[in-house]
């Protein structure tokens, strides 16, 4: 479990930076073997199973306290095993969801308890304990080689000279050998599985097809015919469309045999198989696999046609394993040095799409043919794609160009003018040479693991490339641009500038033109030009990169070849135009996570923040100051793209970006304000930024810009307010600077859904303050919000309903919602699946249900049943919100008892939720039980479902909110049968006495009432007296709350009556 995990297992990194095991057949096999080993370990190795780990293995488990039976101490807070180590630590400790395990015997029990989820438990355990051997054996043994173990153990024995210590060391060594043997077994099994996999390449397939054609010419009885579906061959030997090459397909064949129908065959790098019938390269459904995969074409044909098998053996056709067929050894050997580790499936697919167009050429010898090889960088990384991409038309249509195989260092000068030809040699792809040095195009970034947390997913990383399938689909501009790029590689300074100008005359925003530059290696040349000393060349290169980097594939390629390093370096240039262009290019490229990480790695964040430092007075600018302001605008654009990363947000803050952004926020120019506000609203998800926006006086500027006639700017300002208005001081500032009315006016822009979502979100958060709600009422915001409950996207509805929930805290607004017809659409939204929306809807329905007329409508619309059904939702937030909403519904229903009983299984569902581990869910369920228990029949049903022991089990909590509603529920449940006695027997009385020490008056009130009900049982009175309940009750009796006074006095009276009765009994006897 050491080497197999670090080298054989396939890991992937999530958006939050944590590493997870991929869901692949190899990992599945690995996990099953480890599971089997752990399950059988206790029965096969008794002493080793009881050995205590050096450090506990810990992970987030799916097990709960109720899953454990005997041999464990089960409490409200968790579970502990009876068995402990020498220091008194339990060998198993569960504090949901965290579990700590210190021996294999406990591990075996866990996988048995997990049942069908045991494989998932093993997966999570290994993910959260990347080096289990280190924790099990400690660093001394975990890092030793097997041959040294005996010597070290002897040393331990000599030093210890204690039988227990010697025995402990012996068990530890045996455990070490068991684990290392298991490790080797896992590695060997995976190697055996992988050794059966083969990979074909286009050369092997082509040779086999040519040999079959020769056999057909010699003897027509073998096959009638064999031919490709496409006559066009790419330079890499593939004939499949480019988008299928990304899946490993190389070509498609149609074979006409003698004794059956035609076969349609796919030749892939994983083998040969039948497809759905590809006659042309436009029938997408035909690519599906219809048979098992064979190692080569002849093997497939032999298995299908007895006639072919009989005749092919007569031919001189010895089917051998071609030299180009390679075994797929992705797993490292145990003693490997770390190279050759397999890329994940997604990485291999991405690199196939990414790199198949960027291949370097070897020098062409006289009379020879051009040969194509993948870029050396991808060789070093072990990511050589099986298929490439056409870089020019078929060689049969044009003569082969002769060129020198020598790599030359070209310089800008007169001598290079004579060499401005379509020279496509090795030197051309190794980069454009500056006046001082030759620079290679691909500078790979260090292969470090950088964790990254981002607010957006990287869809760009997974998008497949959409390209024309044959060169006949490409427009003339494609070939013209490629020709210019070839000239660019060999031209001098003057020629380079002219060629760059000519390239800019094309529509570089068109995808075909963008990819034409990449296909012929133009990106490497453009990046290399950034390291020259010629400003004009740099400007021309950046202008092109700025435009073409709008393409997803181009962005990724720039990062792959290390281009961001050169672009970031230009940010320190003294030329303002260069800095502005570089920043704009970064703004385009940094739209996915790897690029944002690279910008930060190359210290780009600090350099971009420095660009923001321009003149403070942005109203009246000189020409030079305008250029400075434009540089700042471009810097803000780049920071906007980079700010989607949490780490970049922190880097911007540390670099001093917040005050500079605040200063730019006062600009009168909208093109400056949009990226500045965009950056601020993106960063406002962090508390440090929200505080800074408040303290730096930016709220006033955000409110001011809400009134500008620019939808995009208004959207970003509203979004920033939405995120910042969680804080009361910010809400007060928005009101102070008269920002509420502009927000309401934005509700009229119903066609702009993004703006509408931002505006409703800001209104929602601002309405948390009741003073703001009163202002919103003046602007008739409530009526407008109710009108938005229908036919709006979920991102708008979440905010609208959230705002209505806040508005409904005022009684008059509940009536307004009803009169505007808002109750029915609110109830209809209860059937949705969006969890954020359900939380807000249940809150709004619950708030409206406090009005009895509203409750009648909710009941008629079957709203109570819909709310109750949400208790089954998997989200704890939805469950708690639904339970809180049920409380006013039950309280204000006309016949609440009958309504609750009509919900089949409803009471059982409520009781079962008392097993939840979420305090908010427990508090809300207790509050609902307190309302339900007021009906005697319902209380009887609750008692039958076991509500008493479950409530008693919760009494050890320290959460005041839960204590308040729990005590209330216990008090109401005491009124049925022997529940008072049952609560006493379950140990609920003593913890309740401690509730009286709480500083929360609501907790004291509900506790006093519960104790009063419990005190009607003599045994409970004795327990209360023993726990010292009388003194705090006497203090509570001085409260101004009459109900609290009566409850406390009643409890003391019951205790006193019992004491008096006992005294009389003793005197009588």
PDB file of C-alpha atoms in Angstrom, residues 556-803:
ATOM      1  CA  UNK A 556      -4.201  26.478 -23.525  1.00  0.00           C
ATOM      2  CA  UNK A 557      -1.391  26.171 -26.042  1.00  0.00           C
ATOM      3  CA  UNK A 558       0.195  29.445 -24.902  1.00  0.00           C
ATOM      4  CA  UNK A 559       0.307  28.088 -21.354  1.00  0.00           C
ATOM      5  CA  UNK A 560       1.597  24.688 -22.478  1.00  0.00           C
ATOM      6  CA  UNK A 561       4.595  26.166 -24.295  1.00  0.00           C
ATOM      7  CA  UNK A 562       5.456  28.449 -21.375  1.00  0.00           C
ATOM      8  CA  UNK A 563       4.418  31.625 -23.181  1.00  0.00           C
ATOM      9  CA  UNK A 564       2.997  33.311 -20.099  1.00  0.00           C
ATOM     10  CA  UNK A 565       6.468  33.731 -18.640  1.00  0.00           C
ATOM     11  CA  UNK A 566       7.532  35.955 -21.523  1.00  0.00           C
ATOM     12  CA  UNK A 567       4.256  37.914 -21.458  1.00  0.00           C
ATOM     13  CA  UNK A 568       4.486  38.515 -17.701  1.00  0.00           C
ATOM     14  CA  UNK A 569       8.098  39.674 -18.077  1.00  0.00           C
ATOM     15  CA  UNK A 570       6.944  42.449 -20.441  1.00  0.00           C
ATOM     16  CA  UNK A 571       4.829  43.959 -17.659  1.00  0.00           C
ATOM     17  CA  UNK A 572       8.048  45.501 -16.320  1.00  0.00           C
ATOM     18  CA  UNK A 573       8.918  47.093 -19.668  1.00  0.00           C
ATOM     19  CA  UNK A 574       9.347  50.906 -19.743  1.00  0.00           C
ATOM     20  CA  UNK A 575       7.175  51.045 -22.885  1.00  0.00           C
ATOM     21  CA  UNK A 576       3.576  51.681 -21.898  1.00  0.00           C
ATOM     22  CA  UNK A 577       2.068  50.248 -25.063  1.00  0.00           C
ATOM     23  CA  UNK A 578       3.867  46.968 -24.432  1.00  0.00           C
ATOM     24  CA  UNK A 579       2.631  46.797 -20.847  1.00  0.00           C
ATOM     25  CA  UNK A 580      -0.944  47.481 -21.892  1.00  0.00           C
ATOM     26  CA  UNK A 581      -0.891  44.836 -24.645  1.00  0.00           C
ATOM     27  CA  UNK A 582       0.736  42.261 -22.349  1.00  0.00           C
ATOM     28  CA  UNK A 583      -1.888  42.862 -19.654  1.00  0.00           C
ATOM     29  CA  UNK A 584      -4.745  42.527 -22.163  1.00  0.00           C
ATOM     30  CA  UNK A 585      -3.260  39.281 -23.448  1.00  0.00           C
ATOM     31  CA  UNK A 586      -3.019  37.944 -19.892  1.00  0.00           C
ATOM     32  CA  UNK A 587      -6.653  38.952 -19.367  1.00  0.00           C
ATOM     33  CA  UNK A 588      -7.611  36.647 -22.243  1.00  0.00           C
ATOM     34  CA  UNK A 589      -5.284  33.769 -21.404  1.00  0.00           C
ATOM     35  CA  UNK A 590      -6.005  33.647 -17.658  1.00  0.00           C
ATOM     36  CA  UNK A 591      -9.548  32.425 -18.098  1.00  0.00           C
ATOM     37  CA  UNK A 592      -8.731  28.930 -16.877  1.00  0.00           C
ATOM     38  CA  UNK A 593      -7.084  27.655 -13.763  1.00  0.00           C
ATOM     39  CA  UNK A 594      -3.683  26.533 -15.031  1.00  0.00           C
ATOM     40  CA  UNK A 595      -3.126  29.936 -16.609  1.00  0.00           C
ATOM     41  CA  UNK A 596      -4.104  31.817 -13.451  1.00  0.00           C
ATOM     42  CA  UNK A 597      -1.759  29.634 -11.460  1.00  0.00           C
ATOM     43  CA  UNK A 598       1.066  30.312 -13.932  1.00  0.00           C
ATOM     44  CA  UNK A 599       0.563  34.090 -13.684  1.00  0.00           C
ATOM     45  CA  UNK A 600       0.901  33.891  -9.920  1.00  0.00           C
ATOM     46  CA  UNK A 601       3.918  31.580 -10.163  1.00  0.00           C
ATOM     47  CA  UNK A 602       5.777  34.027 -12.399  1.00  0.00           C
ATOM     48  CA  UNK A 603       5.070  36.934  -9.958  1.00  0.00           C
ATOM     49  CA  UNK A 604       2.573  38.365 -12.411  1.00  0.00           C
ATOM     50  CA  UNK A 605       0.075  39.462  -9.756  1.00  0.00           C
ATOM     51  CA  UNK A 606       2.500  41.931  -8.165  1.00  0.00           C
ATOM     52  CA  UNK A 607       3.433  43.341 -11.560  1.00  0.00           C
ATOM     53  CA  UNK A 608      -0.201  43.744 -12.570  1.00  0.00           C
ATOM     54  CA  UNK A 609      -1.040  45.535  -9.317  1.00  0.00           C
ATOM     55  CA  UNK A 610       1.781  48.004  -9.998  1.00  0.00           C
ATOM     56  CA  UNK A 611       0.099  48.902 -13.291  1.00  0.00           C
ATOM     57  CA  UNK A 612      -2.898  50.228 -11.354  1.00  0.00           C
ATOM     58  CA  UNK A 613      -0.835  53.017  -9.824  1.00  0.00           C
ATOM     59  CA  UNK A 614      -1.650  55.878 -12.192  1.00  0.00           C
ATOM     60  CA  UNK A 615      -2.550  59.542 -11.620  1.00  0.00           C
ATOM     61  CA  UNK A 616      -5.144  60.066  -8.862  1.00  0.00           C
ATOM     62  CA  UNK A 617      -7.161  62.677 -10.798  1.00  0.00           C
ATOM     63  CA  UNK A 618      -8.747  60.710 -13.598  1.00  0.00           C
ATOM     64  CA  UNK A 619     -11.078  63.465 -14.822  1.00  0.00           C
ATOM     65  CA  UNK A 620      -8.712  65.835 -16.665  1.00  0.00           C
ATOM     66  CA  UNK A 621      -5.775  63.972 -18.172  1.00  0.00           C
ATOM     67  CA  UNK A 622      -2.872  64.882 -20.413  1.00  0.00           C
ATOM     68  CA  UNK A 623      -1.942  62.597 -23.311  1.00  0.00           C
ATOM     69  CA  UNK A 624       0.752  60.899 -21.250  1.00  0.00           C
ATOM     70  CA  UNK A 625      -1.600  60.472 -18.310  1.00  0.00           C
ATOM     71  CA  UNK A 626      -4.218  58.968 -20.610  1.00  0.00           C
ATOM     72  CA  UNK A 627      -1.688  56.331 -21.612  1.00  0.00           C
ATOM     73  CA  UNK A 628      -1.018  55.622 -17.940  1.00  0.00           C
ATOM     74  CA  UNK A 629      -4.750  55.296 -17.329  1.00  0.00           C
ATOM     75  CA  UNK A 630      -5.055  52.898 -20.262  1.00  0.00           C
ATOM     76  CA  UNK A 631      -2.257  50.756 -18.818  1.00  0.00           C
ATOM     77  CA  UNK A 632      -4.137  50.719 -15.488  1.00  0.00           C
ATOM     78  CA  UNK A 633      -7.342  49.695 -17.286  1.00  0.00           C
ATOM     79  CA  UNK A 634      -5.552  46.779 -18.960  1.00  0.00           C
ATOM     80  CA  UNK A 635      -4.016  45.789 -15.635  1.00  0.00           C
ATOM     81  CA  UNK A 636      -7.459  45.761 -14.061  1.00  0.00           C
ATOM     82  CA  UNK A 637      -8.722  43.553 -16.896  1.00  0.00           C
ATOM     83  CA  UNK A 638      -5.941  41.044 -16.232  1.00  0.00           C
ATOM     84  CA  UNK A 639      -6.550  41.084 -12.480  1.00  0.00           C
ATOM     85  CA  UNK A 640     -10.232  40.514 -13.135  1.00  0.00           C
ATOM     86  CA  UNK A 641      -9.446  37.274 -14.953  1.00  0.00           C
ATOM     87  CA  UNK A 642      -6.887  36.225 -12.329  1.00  0.00           C
ATOM     88  CA  UNK A 643      -9.192  37.013  -9.393  1.00  0.00           C
ATOM     89  CA  UNK A 644     -11.299  33.909  -9.960  1.00  0.00           C
ATOM     90  CA  UNK A 645      -8.636  32.059  -7.958  1.00  0.00           C
ATOM     91  CA  UNK A 646      -8.768  32.298  -4.165  1.00  0.00           C
ATOM     92  CA  UNK A 647      -4.982  32.334  -3.917  1.00  0.00           C
ATOM     93  CA  UNK A 648      -4.777  35.107  -6.488  1.00  0.00           C
ATOM     94  CA  UNK A 649      -7.282  37.168  -4.491  1.00  0.00           C
ATOM     95  CA  UNK A 650      -5.003  36.912  -1.500  1.00  0.00           C
ATOM     96  CA  UNK A 651      -1.976  37.761  -3.672  1.00  0.00           C
ATOM     97  CA  UNK A 652      -3.741  40.905  -4.965  1.00  0.00           C
ATOM     98  CA  UNK A 653      -4.516  41.971  -1.398  1.00  0.00           C
ATOM     99  CA  UNK A 654      -0.945  41.405  -0.206  1.00  0.00           C
ATOM    100  CA  UNK A 655       0.416  43.339  -3.197  1.00  0.00           C
ATOM    101  CA  UNK A 656      -1.615  46.383  -2.116  1.00  0.00           C
ATOM    102  CA  UNK A 657      -4.253  46.147  -4.805  1.00  0.00           C
ATOM    103  CA  UNK A 658      -7.289  47.113  -2.717  1.00  0.00           C
ATOM    104  CA  UNK A 659      -6.538  50.842  -2.204  1.00  0.00           C
ATOM    105  CA  UNK A 660      -5.454  51.173  -5.844  1.00  0.00           C
ATOM    106  CA  UNK A 661      -8.696  49.598  -7.028  1.00  0.00           C
ATOM    107  CA  UNK A 662     -10.575  51.919  -4.691  1.00  0.00           C
ATOM    108  CA  UNK A 663      -8.881  54.923  -6.259  1.00  0.00           C
ATOM    109  CA  UNK A 664      -9.687  53.749  -9.795  1.00  0.00           C
ATOM    110  CA  UNK A 665     -13.300  53.265  -8.712  1.00  0.00           C
ATOM    111  CA  UNK A 666     -13.676  57.051  -8.737  1.00  0.00           C
ATOM    112  CA  UNK A 667     -12.888  57.233 -12.446  1.00  0.00           C
ATOM    113  CA  UNK A 668     -15.541  58.841 -14.665  1.00  0.00           C
ATOM    114  CA  UNK A 669     -14.722  56.463 -17.526  1.00  0.00           C
ATOM    115  CA  UNK A 670     -16.904  53.370 -17.863  1.00  0.00           C
ATOM    116  CA  UNK A 671     -14.264  51.336 -19.700  1.00  0.00           C
ATOM    117  CA  UNK A 672     -12.090  51.746 -16.593  1.00  0.00           C
ATOM    118  CA  UNK A 673     -14.883  51.124 -14.107  1.00  0.00           C
ATOM    119  CA  UNK A 674     -16.100  47.810 -15.584  1.00  0.00           C
ATOM    120  CA  UNK A 675     -12.877  45.804 -14.989  1.00  0.00           C
ATOM    121  CA  UNK A 676     -12.277  47.526 -11.632  1.00  0.00           C
ATOM    122  CA  UNK A 677     -15.770  46.766 -10.313  1.00  0.00           C
ATOM    123  CA  UNK A 678     -15.598  43.317 -11.917  1.00  0.00           C
ATOM    124  CA  UNK A 679     -12.433  42.574  -9.944  1.00  0.00           C
ATOM    125  CA  UNK A 680     -13.919  43.923  -6.718  1.00  0.00           C
ATOM    126  CA  UNK A 681     -17.128  41.921  -7.008  1.00  0.00           C
ATOM    127  CA  UNK A 682     -15.147  38.772  -7.780  1.00  0.00           C
ATOM    128  CA  UNK A 683     -12.929  39.352  -4.722  1.00  0.00           C
ATOM    129  CA  UNK A 684     -15.868  40.293  -2.491  1.00  0.00           C
ATOM    130  CA  UNK A 685     -16.407  36.600  -1.786  1.00  0.00           C
ATOM    131  CA  UNK A 686     -13.503  36.958   0.684  1.00  0.00           C
ATOM    132  CA  UNK A 687     -14.202  38.568   4.071  1.00  0.00           C
ATOM    133  CA  UNK A 688     -11.012  40.655   3.982  1.00  0.00           C
ATOM    134  CA  UNK A 689     -12.198  42.345   0.778  1.00  0.00           C
ATOM    135  CA  UNK A 690     -15.691  42.959   2.106  1.00  0.00           C
ATOM    136  CA  UNK A 691     -14.218  44.688   5.147  1.00  0.00           C
ATOM    137  CA  UNK A 692     -11.880  46.747   2.954  1.00  0.00           C
ATOM    138  CA  UNK A 693     -14.692  47.792   0.585  1.00  0.00           C
ATOM    139  CA  UNK A 694     -16.587  49.018   3.617  1.00  0.00           C
ATOM    140  CA  UNK A 695     -13.705  50.811   5.341  1.00  0.00           C
ATOM    141  CA  UNK A 696     -12.100  52.291   2.197  1.00  0.00           C
ATOM    142  CA  UNK A 697     -15.312  54.118   1.303  1.00  0.00           C
ATOM    143  CA  UNK A 698     -15.988  52.110  -1.850  1.00  0.00           C
ATOM    144  CA  UNK A 699     -19.666  51.507  -1.061  1.00  0.00           C
ATOM    145  CA  UNK A 700     -20.462  55.112  -1.942  1.00  0.00           C
ATOM    146  CA  UNK A 701     -18.815  54.735  -5.367  1.00  0.00           C
ATOM    147  CA  UNK A 702     -20.565  51.412  -6.008  1.00  0.00           C
ATOM    148  CA  UNK A 703     -23.933  53.022  -5.233  1.00  0.00           C
ATOM    149  CA  UNK A 704     -23.083  56.012  -7.406  1.00  0.00           C
ATOM    150  CA  UNK A 705     -22.253  53.771 -10.377  1.00  0.00           C
ATOM    151  CA  UNK A 706     -25.581  51.942 -10.058  1.00  0.00           C
ATOM    152  CA  UNK A 707     -27.162  54.976 -11.700  1.00  0.00           C
ATOM    153  CA  UNK A 708     -24.939  54.916 -14.800  1.00  0.00           C
ATOM    154  CA  UNK A 709     -26.541  53.907 -18.064  1.00  0.00           C
ATOM    155  CA  UNK A 710     -24.385  50.817 -18.605  1.00  0.00           C
ATOM    156  CA  UNK A 711     -25.929  47.408 -17.945  1.00  0.00           C
ATOM    157  CA  UNK A 712     -22.633  45.592 -17.451  1.00  0.00           C
ATOM    158  CA  UNK A 713     -21.339  48.154 -14.965  1.00  0.00           C
ATOM    159  CA  UNK A 714     -24.660  48.142 -13.101  1.00  0.00           C
ATOM    160  CA  UNK A 715     -24.572  44.351 -12.938  1.00  0.00           C
ATOM    161  CA  UNK A 716     -21.094  44.262 -11.396  1.00  0.00           C
ATOM    162  CA  UNK A 717     -21.937  47.022  -8.896  1.00  0.00           C
ATOM    163  CA  UNK A 718     -25.118  45.208  -7.833  1.00  0.00           C
ATOM    164  CA  UNK A 719     -23.214  41.939  -7.572  1.00  0.00           C
ATOM    165  CA  UNK A 720     -20.574  43.564  -5.351  1.00  0.00           C
ATOM    166  CA  UNK A 721     -23.304  44.977  -3.086  1.00  0.00           C
ATOM    167  CA  UNK A 722     -24.982  41.561  -3.037  1.00  0.00           C
ATOM    168  CA  UNK A 723     -21.803  39.955  -1.671  1.00  0.00           C
ATOM    169  CA  UNK A 724     -20.912  42.765   0.735  1.00  0.00           C
ATOM    170  CA  UNK A 725     -24.390  43.344   2.176  1.00  0.00           C
ATOM    171  CA  UNK A 726     -24.088  40.285   4.416  1.00  0.00           C
ATOM    172  CA  UNK A 727     -22.619  42.794   6.881  1.00  0.00           C
ATOM    173  CA  UNK A 728     -25.054  45.150   8.605  1.00  0.00           C
ATOM    174  CA  UNK A 729     -22.741  48.147   8.355  1.00  0.00           C
ATOM    175  CA  UNK A 730     -22.583  47.757   4.574  1.00  0.00           C
ATOM    176  CA  UNK A 731     -26.385  47.551   4.399  1.00  0.00           C
ATOM    177  CA  UNK A 732     -26.634  50.742   6.391  1.00  0.00           C
ATOM    178  CA  UNK A 733     -24.132  52.455   4.081  1.00  0.00           C
ATOM    179  CA  UNK A 734     -26.106  51.437   0.981  1.00  0.00           C
ATOM    180  CA  UNK A 735     -29.192  52.996   2.542  1.00  0.00           C
ATOM    181  CA  UNK A 736     -27.263  56.074   3.661  1.00  0.00           C
ATOM    182  CA  UNK A 737     -25.933  56.746   0.155  1.00  0.00           C
ATOM    183  CA  UNK A 738     -29.449  56.270  -1.333  1.00  0.00           C
ATOM    184  CA  UNK A 739     -28.634  53.034  -3.109  1.00  0.00           C
ATOM    185  CA  UNK A 740     -31.946  51.273  -2.485  1.00  0.00           C
ATOM    186  CA  UNK A 741     -33.986  53.140  -5.093  1.00  0.00           C
ATOM    187  CA  UNK A 742     -31.490  52.502  -7.944  1.00  0.00           C
ATOM    188  CA  UNK A 743     -31.574  48.794  -7.056  1.00  0.00           C
ATOM    189  CA  UNK A 744     -35.372  48.759  -7.309  1.00  0.00           C
ATOM    190  CA  UNK A 745     -35.234  50.584 -10.643  1.00  0.00           C
ATOM    191  CA  UNK A 746     -33.009  47.805 -12.013  1.00  0.00           C
ATOM    192  CA  UNK A 747     -35.869  45.327 -11.522  1.00  0.00           C
ATOM    193  CA  UNK A 748     -37.435  46.780 -14.637  1.00  0.00           C
ATOM    194  CA  UNK A 749     -34.648  45.382 -16.853  1.00  0.00           C
ATOM    195  CA  UNK A 750     -36.249  41.952 -17.092  1.00  0.00           C
ATOM    196  CA  UNK A 751     -34.592  41.086 -20.400  1.00  0.00           C
ATOM    197  CA  UNK A 752     -31.098  41.173 -18.906  1.00  0.00           C
ATOM    198  CA  UNK A 753     -31.172  38.125 -16.636  1.00  0.00           C
ATOM    199  CA  UNK A 754     -27.642  38.570 -15.287  1.00  0.00           C
ATOM    200  CA  UNK A 755     -28.386  42.137 -14.254  1.00  0.00           C
ATOM    201  CA  UNK A 756     -31.735  41.059 -12.814  1.00  0.00           C
ATOM    202  CA  UNK A 757     -30.076  38.306 -10.754  1.00  0.00           C
ATOM    203  CA  UNK A 758     -27.502  40.749  -9.373  1.00  0.00           C
ATOM    204  CA  UNK A 759     -30.123  43.398  -8.543  1.00  0.00           C
ATOM    205  CA  UNK A 760     -32.492  40.955  -6.823  1.00  0.00           C
ATOM    206  CA  UNK A 761     -29.549  39.509  -4.902  1.00  0.00           C
ATOM    207  CA  UNK A 762     -28.552  42.954  -3.640  1.00  0.00           C
ATOM    208  CA  UNK A 763     -32.173  43.709  -2.649  1.00  0.00           C
ATOM    209  CA  UNK A 764     -32.388  40.380  -0.821  1.00  0.00           C
ATOM    210  CA  UNK A 765     -29.293  41.002   1.285  1.00  0.00           C
ATOM    211  CA  UNK A 766     -30.165  44.645   1.958  1.00  0.00           C
ATOM    212  CA  UNK A 767     -33.656  43.644   3.126  1.00  0.00           C
ATOM    213  CA  UNK A 768     -32.159  41.671   6.025  1.00  0.00           C
ATOM    214  CA  UNK A 769     -32.275  45.030   7.824  1.00  0.00           C
ATOM    215  CA  UNK A 770     -35.899  45.899   8.589  1.00  0.00           C
ATOM    216  CA  UNK A 771     -35.158  49.625   8.204  1.00  0.00           C
ATOM    217  CA  UNK A 772     -34.285  48.938   4.563  1.00  0.00           C
ATOM    218  CA  UNK A 773     -37.481  46.935   4.093  1.00  0.00           C
ATOM    219  CA  UNK A 774     -39.469  50.015   5.097  1.00  0.00           C
ATOM    220  CA  UNK A 775     -37.613  52.028   2.436  1.00  0.00           C
ATOM    221  CA  UNK A 776     -38.225  49.339  -0.175  1.00  0.00           C
ATOM    222  CA  UNK A 777     -41.940  49.520   0.618  1.00  0.00           C
ATOM    223  CA  UNK A 778     -41.893  53.220  -0.291  1.00  0.00           C
ATOM    224  CA  UNK A 779     -40.478  52.313  -3.709  1.00  0.00           C
ATOM    225  CA  UNK A 780     -43.102  49.514  -4.152  1.00  0.00           C
ATOM    226  CA  UNK A 781     -40.384  46.896  -4.515  1.00  0.00           C
ATOM    227  CA  UNK A 782     -42.535  44.144  -3.019  1.00  0.00           C
ATOM    228  CA  UNK A 783     -45.154  44.221  -5.782  1.00  0.00           C
ATOM    229  CA  UNK A 784     -42.412  44.091  -8.419  1.00  0.00           C
ATOM    230  CA  UNK A 785     -40.687  41.154  -6.705  1.00  0.00           C
ATOM    231  CA  UNK A 786     -43.929  39.149  -6.557  1.00  0.00           C
ATOM    232  CA  UNK A 787     -44.313  39.689 -10.300  1.00  0.00           C
ATOM    233  CA  UNK A 788     -40.891  38.083 -10.832  1.00  0.00           C
ATOM    234  CA  UNK A 789     -41.966  34.753  -9.300  1.00  0.00           C
ATOM    235  CA  UNK A 790     -43.093  33.422 -12.671  1.00  0.00           C
ATOM    236  CA  UNK A 791     -41.051  32.558 -15.783  1.00  0.00           C
ATOM    237  CA  UNK A 792     -37.679  33.570 -14.416  1.00  0.00           C
ATOM    238  CA  UNK A 793     -34.462  31.500 -14.269  1.00  0.00           C
ATOM    239  CA  UNK A 794     -33.503  29.873 -10.982  1.00  0.00           C
ATOM    240  CA  UNK A 795     -30.622  32.270 -10.288  1.00  0.00           C
ATOM    241  CA  UNK A 796     -33.189  35.096 -10.251  1.00  0.00           C
ATOM    242  CA  UNK A 797     -35.827  33.137  -8.332  1.00  0.00           C
ATOM    243  CA  UNK A 798     -33.421  32.243  -5.519  1.00  0.00           C
ATOM    244  CA  UNK A 799     -32.834  35.926  -4.834  1.00  0.00           C
ATOM    245  CA  UNK A 800     -36.443  37.027  -5.350  1.00  0.00           C
ATOM    246  CA  UNK A 801     -37.779  34.418  -2.939  1.00  0.00           C
ATOM    247  CA  UNK A 802     -35.005  35.208  -0.450  1.00  0.00           C
ATOM    248  CA  UNK A 803     -36.059  38.861  -0.507  1.00  0.00           C
TER     249      UNK A 803
END
